[in-house]
PDB file of C-alpha atoms in Angstrom:
ATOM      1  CA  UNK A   1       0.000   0.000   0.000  1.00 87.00           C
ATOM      2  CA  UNK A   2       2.824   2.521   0.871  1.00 92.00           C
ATOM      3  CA  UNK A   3       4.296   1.429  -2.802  1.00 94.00           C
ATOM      4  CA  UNK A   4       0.787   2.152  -4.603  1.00 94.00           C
ATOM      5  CA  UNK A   5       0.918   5.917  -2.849  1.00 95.00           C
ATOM      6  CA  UNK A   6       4.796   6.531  -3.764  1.00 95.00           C
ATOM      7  CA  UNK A   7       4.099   5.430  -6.928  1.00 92.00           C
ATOM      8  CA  UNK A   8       0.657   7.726  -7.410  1.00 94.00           C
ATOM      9  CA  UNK A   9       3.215  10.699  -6.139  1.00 94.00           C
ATOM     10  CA  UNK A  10       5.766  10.406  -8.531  1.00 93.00           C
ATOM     11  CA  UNK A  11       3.026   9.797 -11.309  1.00 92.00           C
ATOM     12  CA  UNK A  12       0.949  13.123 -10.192  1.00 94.00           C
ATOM     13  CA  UNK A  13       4.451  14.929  -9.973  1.00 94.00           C
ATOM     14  CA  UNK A  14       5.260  13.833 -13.283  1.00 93.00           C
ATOM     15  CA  UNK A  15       2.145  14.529 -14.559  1.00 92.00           C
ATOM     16  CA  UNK A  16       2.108  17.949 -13.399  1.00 94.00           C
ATOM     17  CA  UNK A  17       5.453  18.490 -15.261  1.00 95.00           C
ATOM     18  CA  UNK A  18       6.357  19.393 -19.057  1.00 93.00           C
ATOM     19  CA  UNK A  19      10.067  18.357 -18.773  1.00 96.00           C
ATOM     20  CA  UNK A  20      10.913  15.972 -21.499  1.00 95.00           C
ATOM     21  CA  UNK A  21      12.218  13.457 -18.870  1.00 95.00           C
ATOM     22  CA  UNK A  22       8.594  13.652 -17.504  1.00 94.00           C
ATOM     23  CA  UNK A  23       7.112  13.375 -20.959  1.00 94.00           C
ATOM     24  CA  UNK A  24       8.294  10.051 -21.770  1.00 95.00           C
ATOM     25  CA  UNK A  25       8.032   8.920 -18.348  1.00 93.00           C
ATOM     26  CA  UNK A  26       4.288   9.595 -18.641  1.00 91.00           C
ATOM     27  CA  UNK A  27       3.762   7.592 -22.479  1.00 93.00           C
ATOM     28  CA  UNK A  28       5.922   4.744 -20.688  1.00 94.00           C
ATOM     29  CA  UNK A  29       3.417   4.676 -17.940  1.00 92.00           C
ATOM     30  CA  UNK A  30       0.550   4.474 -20.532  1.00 92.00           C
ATOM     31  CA  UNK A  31       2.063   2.128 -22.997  1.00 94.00           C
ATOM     32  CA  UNK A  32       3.006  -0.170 -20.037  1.00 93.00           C
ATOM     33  CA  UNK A  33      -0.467  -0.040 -18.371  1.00 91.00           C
ATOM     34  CA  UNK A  34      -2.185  -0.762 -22.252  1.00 92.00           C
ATOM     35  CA  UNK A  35       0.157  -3.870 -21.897  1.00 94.00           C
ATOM     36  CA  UNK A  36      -1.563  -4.932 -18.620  1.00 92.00           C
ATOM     37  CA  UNK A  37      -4.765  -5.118 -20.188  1.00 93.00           C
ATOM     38  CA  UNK A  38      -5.777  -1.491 -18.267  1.00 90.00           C
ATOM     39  CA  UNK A  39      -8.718   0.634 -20.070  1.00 90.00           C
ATOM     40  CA  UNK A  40      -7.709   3.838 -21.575  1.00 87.00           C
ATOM     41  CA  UNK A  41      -9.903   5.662 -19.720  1.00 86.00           C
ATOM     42  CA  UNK A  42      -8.925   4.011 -16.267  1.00 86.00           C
ATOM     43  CA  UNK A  43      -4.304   5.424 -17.331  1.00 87.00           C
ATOM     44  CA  UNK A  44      -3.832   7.797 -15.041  1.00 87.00           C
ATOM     45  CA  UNK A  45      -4.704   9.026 -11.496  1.00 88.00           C
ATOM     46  CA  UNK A  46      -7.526   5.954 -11.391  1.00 89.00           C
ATOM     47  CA  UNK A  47      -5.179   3.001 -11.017  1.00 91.00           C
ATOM     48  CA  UNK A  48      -3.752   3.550  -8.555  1.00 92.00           C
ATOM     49  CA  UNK A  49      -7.120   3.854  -6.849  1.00 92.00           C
ATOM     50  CA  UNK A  50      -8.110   0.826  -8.366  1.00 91.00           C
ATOM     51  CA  UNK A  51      -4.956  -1.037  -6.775  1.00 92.00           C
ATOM     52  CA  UNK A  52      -6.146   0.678  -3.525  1.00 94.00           C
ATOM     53  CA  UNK A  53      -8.833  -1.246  -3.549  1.00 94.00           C
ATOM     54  CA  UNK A  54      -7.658  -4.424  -4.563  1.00 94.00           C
ATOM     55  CA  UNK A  55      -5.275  -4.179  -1.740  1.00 94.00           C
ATOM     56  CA  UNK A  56      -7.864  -3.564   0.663  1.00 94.00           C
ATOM     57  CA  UNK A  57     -10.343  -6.117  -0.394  1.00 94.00           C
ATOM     58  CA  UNK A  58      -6.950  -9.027  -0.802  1.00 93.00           C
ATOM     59  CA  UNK A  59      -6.406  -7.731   3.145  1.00 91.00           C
ATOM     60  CA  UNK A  60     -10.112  -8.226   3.984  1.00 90.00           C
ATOM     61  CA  UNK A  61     -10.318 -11.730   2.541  1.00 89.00           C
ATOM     62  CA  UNK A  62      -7.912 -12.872   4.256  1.00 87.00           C
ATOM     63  CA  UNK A  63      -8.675 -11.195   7.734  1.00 84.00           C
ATOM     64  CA  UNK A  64     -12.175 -13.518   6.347  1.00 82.00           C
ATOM     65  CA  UNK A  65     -10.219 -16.354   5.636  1.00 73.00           C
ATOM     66  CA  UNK A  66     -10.447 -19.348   8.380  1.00 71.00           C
ATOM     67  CA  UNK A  67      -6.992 -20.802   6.935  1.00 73.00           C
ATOM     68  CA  UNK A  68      -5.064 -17.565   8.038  1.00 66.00           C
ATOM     69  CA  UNK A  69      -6.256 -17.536  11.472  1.00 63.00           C
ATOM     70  CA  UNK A  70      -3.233 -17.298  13.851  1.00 57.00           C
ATOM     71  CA  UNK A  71      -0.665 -16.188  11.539  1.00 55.00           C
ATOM     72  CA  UNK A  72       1.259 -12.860  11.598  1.00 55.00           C
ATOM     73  CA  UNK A  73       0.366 -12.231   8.056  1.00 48.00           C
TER      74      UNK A  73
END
């Protein structure tokens, strides 16, 4: 979870900036997430709330989950 918000930091930085450095880093971000099978419209500021999620609702299945009871998970 701390990765997904240093990651949305350094995407909203570069996002905010028209450096070339920044430029490319942004068309690598897209062109990577297209290769992950990620909607156009979801490139952007709305993954990483999307991998929010998924982190939270992984971490509630397995507070759920009878198999990981006692563990230091």
């Amino acid at each position: 979870e701390h990765l997904i918000d240093k990651q949305e930091i350094l995407y909203t930085r570069v996002a905010l900036s028209d450096k070339e450095d920044a430029v490319e880093f942004k068309e690598q971000f897209r062109m990577t997430a297209k290769q992950m099978g990620i909607p156009t419209h979801m490139i952007g500021p709305e993954v990483f709330k999307n991998a929010k999620r998924s982190v939270e609702m992984m971490r509630q299945s397995l507070d759920h989950d009878p198999l990981n009871k006692g563990t230091d998970a």
